[in-house]
PDB file of C-alpha atoms in Angstrom:
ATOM      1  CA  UNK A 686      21.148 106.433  -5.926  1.00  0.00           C
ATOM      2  CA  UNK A 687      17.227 105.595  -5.879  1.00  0.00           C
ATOM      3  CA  UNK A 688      14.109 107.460  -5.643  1.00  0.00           C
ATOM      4  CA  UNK A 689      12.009 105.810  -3.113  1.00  0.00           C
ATOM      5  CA  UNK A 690       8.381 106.651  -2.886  1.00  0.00           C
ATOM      6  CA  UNK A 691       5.462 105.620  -0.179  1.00  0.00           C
ATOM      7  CA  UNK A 692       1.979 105.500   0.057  1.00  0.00           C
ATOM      8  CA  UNK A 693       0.197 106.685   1.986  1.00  0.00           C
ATOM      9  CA  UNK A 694       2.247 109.550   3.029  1.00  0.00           C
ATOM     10  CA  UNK A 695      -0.182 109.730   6.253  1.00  0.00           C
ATOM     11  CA  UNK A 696      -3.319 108.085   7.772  1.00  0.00           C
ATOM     12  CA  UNK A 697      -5.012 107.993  10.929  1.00  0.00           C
ATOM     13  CA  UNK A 698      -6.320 104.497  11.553  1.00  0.00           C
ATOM     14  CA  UNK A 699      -8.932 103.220  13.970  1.00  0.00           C
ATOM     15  CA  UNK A 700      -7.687 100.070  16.927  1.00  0.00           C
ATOM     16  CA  UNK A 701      -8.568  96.512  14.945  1.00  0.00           C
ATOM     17  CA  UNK A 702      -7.768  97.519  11.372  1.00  0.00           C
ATOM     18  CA  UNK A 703      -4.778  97.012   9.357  1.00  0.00           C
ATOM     19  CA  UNK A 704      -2.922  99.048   6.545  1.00  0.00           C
ATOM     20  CA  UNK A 705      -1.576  98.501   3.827  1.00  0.00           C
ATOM     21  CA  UNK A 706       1.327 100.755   3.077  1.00  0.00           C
ATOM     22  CA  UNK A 707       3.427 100.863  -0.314  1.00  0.00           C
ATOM     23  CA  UNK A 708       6.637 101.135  -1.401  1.00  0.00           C
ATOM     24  CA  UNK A 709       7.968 102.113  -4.984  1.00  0.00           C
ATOM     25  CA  UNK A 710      11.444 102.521  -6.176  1.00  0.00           C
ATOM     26  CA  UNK A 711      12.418 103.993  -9.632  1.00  0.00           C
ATOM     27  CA  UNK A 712      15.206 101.421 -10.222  1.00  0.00           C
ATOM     28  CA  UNK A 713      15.709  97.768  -9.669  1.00  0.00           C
ATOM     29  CA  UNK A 714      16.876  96.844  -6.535  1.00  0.00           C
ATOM     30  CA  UNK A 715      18.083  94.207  -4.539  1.00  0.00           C
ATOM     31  CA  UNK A 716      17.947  94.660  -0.992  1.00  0.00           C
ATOM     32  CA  UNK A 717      14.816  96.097   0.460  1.00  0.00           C
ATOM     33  CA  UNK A 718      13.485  96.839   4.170  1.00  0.00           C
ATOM     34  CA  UNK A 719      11.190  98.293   6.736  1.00  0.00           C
ATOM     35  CA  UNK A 720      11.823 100.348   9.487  1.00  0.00           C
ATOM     36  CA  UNK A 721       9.698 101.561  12.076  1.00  0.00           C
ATOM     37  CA  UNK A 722      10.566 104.987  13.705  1.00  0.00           C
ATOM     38  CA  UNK A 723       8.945 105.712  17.122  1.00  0.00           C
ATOM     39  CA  UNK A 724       8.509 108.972  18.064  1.00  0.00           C
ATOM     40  CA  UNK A 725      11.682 110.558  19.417  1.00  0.00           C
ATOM     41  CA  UNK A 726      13.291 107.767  18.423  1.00  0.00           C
ATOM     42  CA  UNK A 727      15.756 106.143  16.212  1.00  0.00           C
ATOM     43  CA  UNK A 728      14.952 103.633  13.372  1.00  0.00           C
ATOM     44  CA  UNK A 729      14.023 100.008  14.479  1.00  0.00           C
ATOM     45  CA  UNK A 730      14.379  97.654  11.607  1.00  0.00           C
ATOM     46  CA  UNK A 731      11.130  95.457  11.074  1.00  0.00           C
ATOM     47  CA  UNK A 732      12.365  93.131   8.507  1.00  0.00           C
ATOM     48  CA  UNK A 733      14.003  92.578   4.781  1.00  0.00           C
ATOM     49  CA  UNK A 734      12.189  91.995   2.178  1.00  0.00           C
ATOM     50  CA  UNK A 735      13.696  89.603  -0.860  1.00  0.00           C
ATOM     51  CA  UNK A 736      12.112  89.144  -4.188  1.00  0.00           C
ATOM     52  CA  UNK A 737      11.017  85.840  -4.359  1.00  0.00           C
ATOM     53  CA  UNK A 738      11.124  84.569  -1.020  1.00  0.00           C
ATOM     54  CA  UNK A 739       9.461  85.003   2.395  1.00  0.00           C
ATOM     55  CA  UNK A 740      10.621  88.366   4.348  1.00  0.00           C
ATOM     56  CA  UNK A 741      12.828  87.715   7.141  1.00  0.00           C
ATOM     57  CA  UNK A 742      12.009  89.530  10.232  1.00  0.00           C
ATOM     58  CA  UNK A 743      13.961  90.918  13.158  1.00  0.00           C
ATOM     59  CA  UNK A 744      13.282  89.842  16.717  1.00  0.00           C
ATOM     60  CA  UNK A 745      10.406  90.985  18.327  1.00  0.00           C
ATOM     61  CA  UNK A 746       8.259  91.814  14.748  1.00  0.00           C
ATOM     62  CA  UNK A 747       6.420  88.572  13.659  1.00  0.00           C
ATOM     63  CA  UNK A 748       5.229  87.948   9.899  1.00  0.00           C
ATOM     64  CA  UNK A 749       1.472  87.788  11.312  1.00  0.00           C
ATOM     65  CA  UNK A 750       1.185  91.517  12.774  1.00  0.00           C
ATOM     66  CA  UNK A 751       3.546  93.096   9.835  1.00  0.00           C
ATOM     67  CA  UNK A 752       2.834  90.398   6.630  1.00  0.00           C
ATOM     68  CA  UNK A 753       5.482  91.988   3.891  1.00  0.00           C
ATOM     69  CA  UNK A 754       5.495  90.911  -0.242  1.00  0.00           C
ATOM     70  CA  UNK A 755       7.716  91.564  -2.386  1.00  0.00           C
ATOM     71  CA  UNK A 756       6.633  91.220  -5.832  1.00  0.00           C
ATOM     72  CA  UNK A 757       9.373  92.169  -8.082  1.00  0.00           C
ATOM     73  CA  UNK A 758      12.455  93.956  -7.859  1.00  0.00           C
ATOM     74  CA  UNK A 759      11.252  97.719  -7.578  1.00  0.00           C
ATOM     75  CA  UNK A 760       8.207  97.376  -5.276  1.00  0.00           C
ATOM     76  CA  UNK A 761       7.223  96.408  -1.901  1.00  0.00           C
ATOM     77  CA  UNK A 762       4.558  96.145   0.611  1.00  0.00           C
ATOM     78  CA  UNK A 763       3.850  96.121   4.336  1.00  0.00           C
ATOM     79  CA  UNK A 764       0.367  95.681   6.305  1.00  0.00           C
ATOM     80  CA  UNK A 765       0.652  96.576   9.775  1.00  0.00           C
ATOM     81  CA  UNK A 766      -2.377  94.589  11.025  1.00  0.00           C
ATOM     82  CA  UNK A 767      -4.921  94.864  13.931  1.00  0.00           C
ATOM     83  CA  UNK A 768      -3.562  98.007  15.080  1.00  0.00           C
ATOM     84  CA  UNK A 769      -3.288  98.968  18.027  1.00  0.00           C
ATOM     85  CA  UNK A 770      -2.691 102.844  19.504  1.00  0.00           C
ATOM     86  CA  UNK A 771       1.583 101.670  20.180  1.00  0.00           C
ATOM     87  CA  UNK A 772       2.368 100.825  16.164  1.00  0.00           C
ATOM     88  CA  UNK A 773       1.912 104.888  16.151  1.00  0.00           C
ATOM     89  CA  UNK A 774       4.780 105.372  14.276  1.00  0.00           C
ATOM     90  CA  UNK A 775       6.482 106.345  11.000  1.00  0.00           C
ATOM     91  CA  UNK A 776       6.967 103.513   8.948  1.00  0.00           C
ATOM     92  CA  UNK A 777      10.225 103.812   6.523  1.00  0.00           C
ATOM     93  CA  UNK A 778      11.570 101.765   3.485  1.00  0.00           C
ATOM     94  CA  UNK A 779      14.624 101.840   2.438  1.00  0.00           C
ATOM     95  CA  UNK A 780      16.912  99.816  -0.343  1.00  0.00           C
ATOM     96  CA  UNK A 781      19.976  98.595  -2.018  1.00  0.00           C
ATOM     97  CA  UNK A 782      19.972  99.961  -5.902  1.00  0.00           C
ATOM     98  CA  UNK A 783      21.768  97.347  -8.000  1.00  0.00           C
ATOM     99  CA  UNK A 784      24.899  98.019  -9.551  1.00  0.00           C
ATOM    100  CA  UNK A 785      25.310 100.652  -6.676  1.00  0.00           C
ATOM    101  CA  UNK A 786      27.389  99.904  -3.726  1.00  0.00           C
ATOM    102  CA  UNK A 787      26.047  96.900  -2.206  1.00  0.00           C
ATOM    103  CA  UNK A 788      25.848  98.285   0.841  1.00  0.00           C
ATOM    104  CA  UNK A 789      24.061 101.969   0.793  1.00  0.00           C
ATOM    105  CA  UNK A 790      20.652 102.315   1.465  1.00  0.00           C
ATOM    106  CA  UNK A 791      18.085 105.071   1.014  1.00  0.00           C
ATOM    107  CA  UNK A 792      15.082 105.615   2.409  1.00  0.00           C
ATOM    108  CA  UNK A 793      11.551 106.778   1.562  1.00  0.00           C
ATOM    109  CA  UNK A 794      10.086 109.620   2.718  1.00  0.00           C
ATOM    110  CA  UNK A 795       7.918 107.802   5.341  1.00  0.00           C
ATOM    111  CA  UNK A 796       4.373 106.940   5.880  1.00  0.00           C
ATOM    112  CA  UNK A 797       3.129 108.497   9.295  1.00  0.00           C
ATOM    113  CA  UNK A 798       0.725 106.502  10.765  1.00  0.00           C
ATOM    114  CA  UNK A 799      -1.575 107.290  13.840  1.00  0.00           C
ATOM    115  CA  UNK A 800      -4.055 104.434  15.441  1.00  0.00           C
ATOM    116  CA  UNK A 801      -6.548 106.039  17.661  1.00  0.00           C
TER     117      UNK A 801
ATOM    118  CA  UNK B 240      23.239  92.885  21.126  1.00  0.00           C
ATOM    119  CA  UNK B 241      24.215  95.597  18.413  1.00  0.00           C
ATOM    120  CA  UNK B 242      24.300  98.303  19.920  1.00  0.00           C
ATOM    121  CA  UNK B 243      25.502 101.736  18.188  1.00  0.00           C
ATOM    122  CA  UNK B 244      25.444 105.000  21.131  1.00  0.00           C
ATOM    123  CA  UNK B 245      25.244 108.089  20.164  1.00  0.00           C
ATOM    124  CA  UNK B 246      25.028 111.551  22.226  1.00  0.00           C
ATOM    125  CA  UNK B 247      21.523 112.667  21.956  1.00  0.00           C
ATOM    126  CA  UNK B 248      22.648 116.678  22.677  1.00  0.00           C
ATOM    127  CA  UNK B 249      21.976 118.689  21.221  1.00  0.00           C
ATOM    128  CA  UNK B 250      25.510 120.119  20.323  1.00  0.00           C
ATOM    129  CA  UNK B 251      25.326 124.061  19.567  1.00  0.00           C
ATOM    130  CA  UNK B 252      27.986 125.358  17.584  1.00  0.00           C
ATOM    131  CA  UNK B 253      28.196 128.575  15.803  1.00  0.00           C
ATOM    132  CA  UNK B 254      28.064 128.892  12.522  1.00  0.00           C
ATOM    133  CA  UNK B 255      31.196 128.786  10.806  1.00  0.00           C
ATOM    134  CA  UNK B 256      32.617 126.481  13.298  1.00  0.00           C
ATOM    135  CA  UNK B 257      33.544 122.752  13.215  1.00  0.00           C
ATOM    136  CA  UNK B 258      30.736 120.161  14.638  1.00  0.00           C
ATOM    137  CA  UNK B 259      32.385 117.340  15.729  1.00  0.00           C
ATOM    138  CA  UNK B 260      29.873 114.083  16.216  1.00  0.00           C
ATOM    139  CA  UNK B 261      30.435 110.674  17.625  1.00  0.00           C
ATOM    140  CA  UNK B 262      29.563 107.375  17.327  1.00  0.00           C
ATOM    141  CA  UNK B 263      30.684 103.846  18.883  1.00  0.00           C
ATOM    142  CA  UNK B 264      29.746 100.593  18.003  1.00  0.00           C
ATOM    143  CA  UNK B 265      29.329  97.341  19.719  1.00  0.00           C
ATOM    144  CA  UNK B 266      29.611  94.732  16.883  1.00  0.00           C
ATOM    145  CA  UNK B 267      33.363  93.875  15.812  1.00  0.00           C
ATOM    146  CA  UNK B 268      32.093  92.317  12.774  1.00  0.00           C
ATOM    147  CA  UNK B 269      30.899  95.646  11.221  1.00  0.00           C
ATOM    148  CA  UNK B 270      32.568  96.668   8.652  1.00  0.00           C
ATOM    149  CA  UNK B 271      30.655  99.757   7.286  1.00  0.00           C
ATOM    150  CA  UNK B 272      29.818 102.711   8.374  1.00  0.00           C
ATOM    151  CA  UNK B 273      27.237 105.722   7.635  1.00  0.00           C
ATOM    152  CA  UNK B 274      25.947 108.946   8.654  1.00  0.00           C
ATOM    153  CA  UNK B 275      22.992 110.313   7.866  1.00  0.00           C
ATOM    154  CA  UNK B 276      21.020 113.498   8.368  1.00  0.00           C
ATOM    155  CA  UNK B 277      17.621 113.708   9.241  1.00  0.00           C
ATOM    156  CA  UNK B 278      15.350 116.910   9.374  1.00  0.00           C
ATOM    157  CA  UNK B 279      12.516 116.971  11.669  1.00  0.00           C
ATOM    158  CA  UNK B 280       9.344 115.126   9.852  1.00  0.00           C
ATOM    159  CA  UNK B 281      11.548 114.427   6.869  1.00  0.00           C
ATOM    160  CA  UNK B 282      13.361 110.842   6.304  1.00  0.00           C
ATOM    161  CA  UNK B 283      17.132 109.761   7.057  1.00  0.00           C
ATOM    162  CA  UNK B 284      19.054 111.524   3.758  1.00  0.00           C
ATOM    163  CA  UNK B 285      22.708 109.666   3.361  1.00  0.00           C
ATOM    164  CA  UNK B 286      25.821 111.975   3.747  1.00  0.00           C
ATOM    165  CA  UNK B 287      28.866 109.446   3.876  1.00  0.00           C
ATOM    166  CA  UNK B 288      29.722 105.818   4.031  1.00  0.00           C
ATOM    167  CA  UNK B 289      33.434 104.871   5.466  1.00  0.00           C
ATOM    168  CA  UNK B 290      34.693 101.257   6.016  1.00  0.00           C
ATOM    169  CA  UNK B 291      38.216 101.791   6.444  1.00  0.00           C
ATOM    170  CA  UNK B 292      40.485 103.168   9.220  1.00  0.00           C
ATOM    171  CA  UNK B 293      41.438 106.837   9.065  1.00  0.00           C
ATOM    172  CA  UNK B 294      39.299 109.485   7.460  1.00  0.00           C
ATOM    173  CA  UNK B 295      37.106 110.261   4.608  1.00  0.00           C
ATOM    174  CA  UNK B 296      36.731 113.543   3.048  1.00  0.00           C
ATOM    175  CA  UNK B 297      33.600 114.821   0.831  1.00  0.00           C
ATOM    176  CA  UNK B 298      32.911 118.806   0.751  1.00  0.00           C
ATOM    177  CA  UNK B 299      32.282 120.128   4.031  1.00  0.00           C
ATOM    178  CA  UNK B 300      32.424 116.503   5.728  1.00  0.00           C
ATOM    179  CA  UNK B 301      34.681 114.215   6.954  1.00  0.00           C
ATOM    180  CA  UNK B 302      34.229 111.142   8.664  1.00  0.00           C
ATOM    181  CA  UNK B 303      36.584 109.217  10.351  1.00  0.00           C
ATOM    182  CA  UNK B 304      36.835 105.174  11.535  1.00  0.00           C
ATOM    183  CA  UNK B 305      39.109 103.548  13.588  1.00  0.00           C
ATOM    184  CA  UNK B 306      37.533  99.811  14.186  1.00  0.00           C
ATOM    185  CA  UNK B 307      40.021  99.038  16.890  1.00  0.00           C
ATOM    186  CA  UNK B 308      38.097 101.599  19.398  1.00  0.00           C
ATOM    187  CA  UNK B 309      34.712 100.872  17.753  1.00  0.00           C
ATOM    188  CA  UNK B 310      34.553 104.636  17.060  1.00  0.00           C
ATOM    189  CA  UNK B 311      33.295 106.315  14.014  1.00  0.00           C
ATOM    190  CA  UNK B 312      33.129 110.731  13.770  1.00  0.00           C
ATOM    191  CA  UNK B 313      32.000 112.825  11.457  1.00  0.00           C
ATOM    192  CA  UNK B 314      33.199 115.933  11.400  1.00  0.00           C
ATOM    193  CA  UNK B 315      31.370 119.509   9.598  1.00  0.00           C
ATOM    194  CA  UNK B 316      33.354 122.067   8.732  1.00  0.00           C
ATOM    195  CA  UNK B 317      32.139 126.055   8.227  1.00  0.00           C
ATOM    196  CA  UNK B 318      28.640 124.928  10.013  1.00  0.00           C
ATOM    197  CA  UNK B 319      25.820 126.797   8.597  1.00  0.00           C
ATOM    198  CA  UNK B 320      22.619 127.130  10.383  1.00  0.00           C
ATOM    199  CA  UNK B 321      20.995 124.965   7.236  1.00  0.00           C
ATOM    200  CA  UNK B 322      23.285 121.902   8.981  1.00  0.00           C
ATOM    201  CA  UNK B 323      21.200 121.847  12.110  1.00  0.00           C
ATOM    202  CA  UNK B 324      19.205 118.079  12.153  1.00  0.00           C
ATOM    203  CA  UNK B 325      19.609 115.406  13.469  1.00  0.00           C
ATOM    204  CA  UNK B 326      22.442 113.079  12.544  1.00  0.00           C
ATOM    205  CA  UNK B 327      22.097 109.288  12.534  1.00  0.00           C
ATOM    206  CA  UNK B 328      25.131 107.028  12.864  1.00  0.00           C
ATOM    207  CA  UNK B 329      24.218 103.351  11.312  1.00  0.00           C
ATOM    208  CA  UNK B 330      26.833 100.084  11.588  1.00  0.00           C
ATOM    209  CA  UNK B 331      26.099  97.635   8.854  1.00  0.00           C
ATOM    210  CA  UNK B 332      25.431  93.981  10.021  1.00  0.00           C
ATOM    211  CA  UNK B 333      24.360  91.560   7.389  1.00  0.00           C
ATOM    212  CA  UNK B 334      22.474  93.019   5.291  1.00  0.00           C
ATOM    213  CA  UNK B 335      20.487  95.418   7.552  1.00  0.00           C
ATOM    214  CA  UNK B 336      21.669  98.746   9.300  1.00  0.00           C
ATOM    215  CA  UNK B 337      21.702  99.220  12.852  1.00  0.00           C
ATOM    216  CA  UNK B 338      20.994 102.941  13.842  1.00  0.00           C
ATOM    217  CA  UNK B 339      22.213 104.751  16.799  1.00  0.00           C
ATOM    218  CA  UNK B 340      19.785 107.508  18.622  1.00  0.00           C
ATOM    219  CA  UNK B 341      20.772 110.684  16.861  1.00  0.00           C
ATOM    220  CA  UNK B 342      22.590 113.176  17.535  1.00  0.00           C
ATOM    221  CA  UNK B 343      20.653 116.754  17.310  1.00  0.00           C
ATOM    222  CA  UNK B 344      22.341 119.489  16.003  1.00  0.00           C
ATOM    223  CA  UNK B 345      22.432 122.739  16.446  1.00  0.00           C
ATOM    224  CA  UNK B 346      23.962 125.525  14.296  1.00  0.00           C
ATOM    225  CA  UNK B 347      23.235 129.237  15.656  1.00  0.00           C
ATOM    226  CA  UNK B 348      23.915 132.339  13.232  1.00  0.00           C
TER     227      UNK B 348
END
């Protein structure tokens, strides 16, 4: 398995800005992503993020609004930019631990974001 | 679209009973499974993965597949109130997940 941590656990943001939220894992991994989860709601994936090459984004989420990097192999970022009051949401990563089963993925406990 | 439809409930069972929870899927190329638990204002925790037909048994869980109905279960045995959440059925498709609603649990003492 792999212990996934985020920050900022929580922040209430003002319309216009962006934030930058982080996303640490304690081993190396291969696959990581983004989720969004709406209130209510299940997860929506935003995009995966691959060391050492450009994020690839589902439909609907464009690089511009939710820019993603991807340094290395155990950290990740995503900026959820100009906000507006509907990306009020909880923000998720997940990933793929090497040498694990390719396909399993845990998640982080969350960032809870709320854009007045 | 990949779509994966889940009951939203809740389902109340009493403890010590079996919860029975299901899950179909819309893309025939998926070929794993998982369910996971969520508490309220806590993040998706992973209980099983299955990607072959029949059933898979881990402690008090058992999940069953049967790709030829698109169908996926997962079964809890002996309930306890400490079960109630919300359970999330996912279909792999590349490398991404696609989540279903949730299914809210509810275990009564």
């Amino acid at each position: 398995s792999a212990v996934i941590s985020q920050k900022p656990s929580r922040d209430i943001c003002q319309r216009g800005t962006s934030l930058t939220i982080q996303c640490q894992v304690d081993s190396q991994v291969t696959m990581m992503f983004w989720y969004r989860q709406q209130p209510g709601q299940s997860l929506t994936l935003i995009a995966t993020a691959n060391q050492g090459s450009e994020a690839t984004y589902e439909s609907g989420f464009v690089i511009d609004k939710f820019p993603i990097s991807r340094p290395n192999l155990t950290f990740s970022t995503l900026t959820v930019s100009n906000m507006s009051p509907e990306d009020s949401s909880i923000y998720l990563c997940s990933a793929t631990p090497i040498g694990g089963s390719e396909e399993t993925q845990y998640f982080g406990p969350g960032t809870r974001l709320l854009v007045l | 679209q990949k779509e994966v439809e889940q009951n939203s409930g809740p389902l109340s069972v009493p403890e010590g009973a079996i919860a029975s929870l299901n899950c179909t899927y819309s893309d025939r190329v998926s070929q794993s499974f998982f369910w996971y638990r969520q508490y309220s204002g806590k993040s998706p925790e992973l209980i099983m993965s299955i990607y072959s037909n029949g059933d898979k048994e881990d402690g008090r869980f058992t999940a069953q597949l049967n790709k030829a109905s698109q169908y996926v279960s997962l079964l809890i045995r002996d309930s306890q109130p400490s079960d109630s959440a919300t359970y999330l059925c996912a279909a792999r498709s590349g490398y991404a997940l696609n989540f279903g609603k949730g299914t809210s649990l509810l275990v009564t003492p």
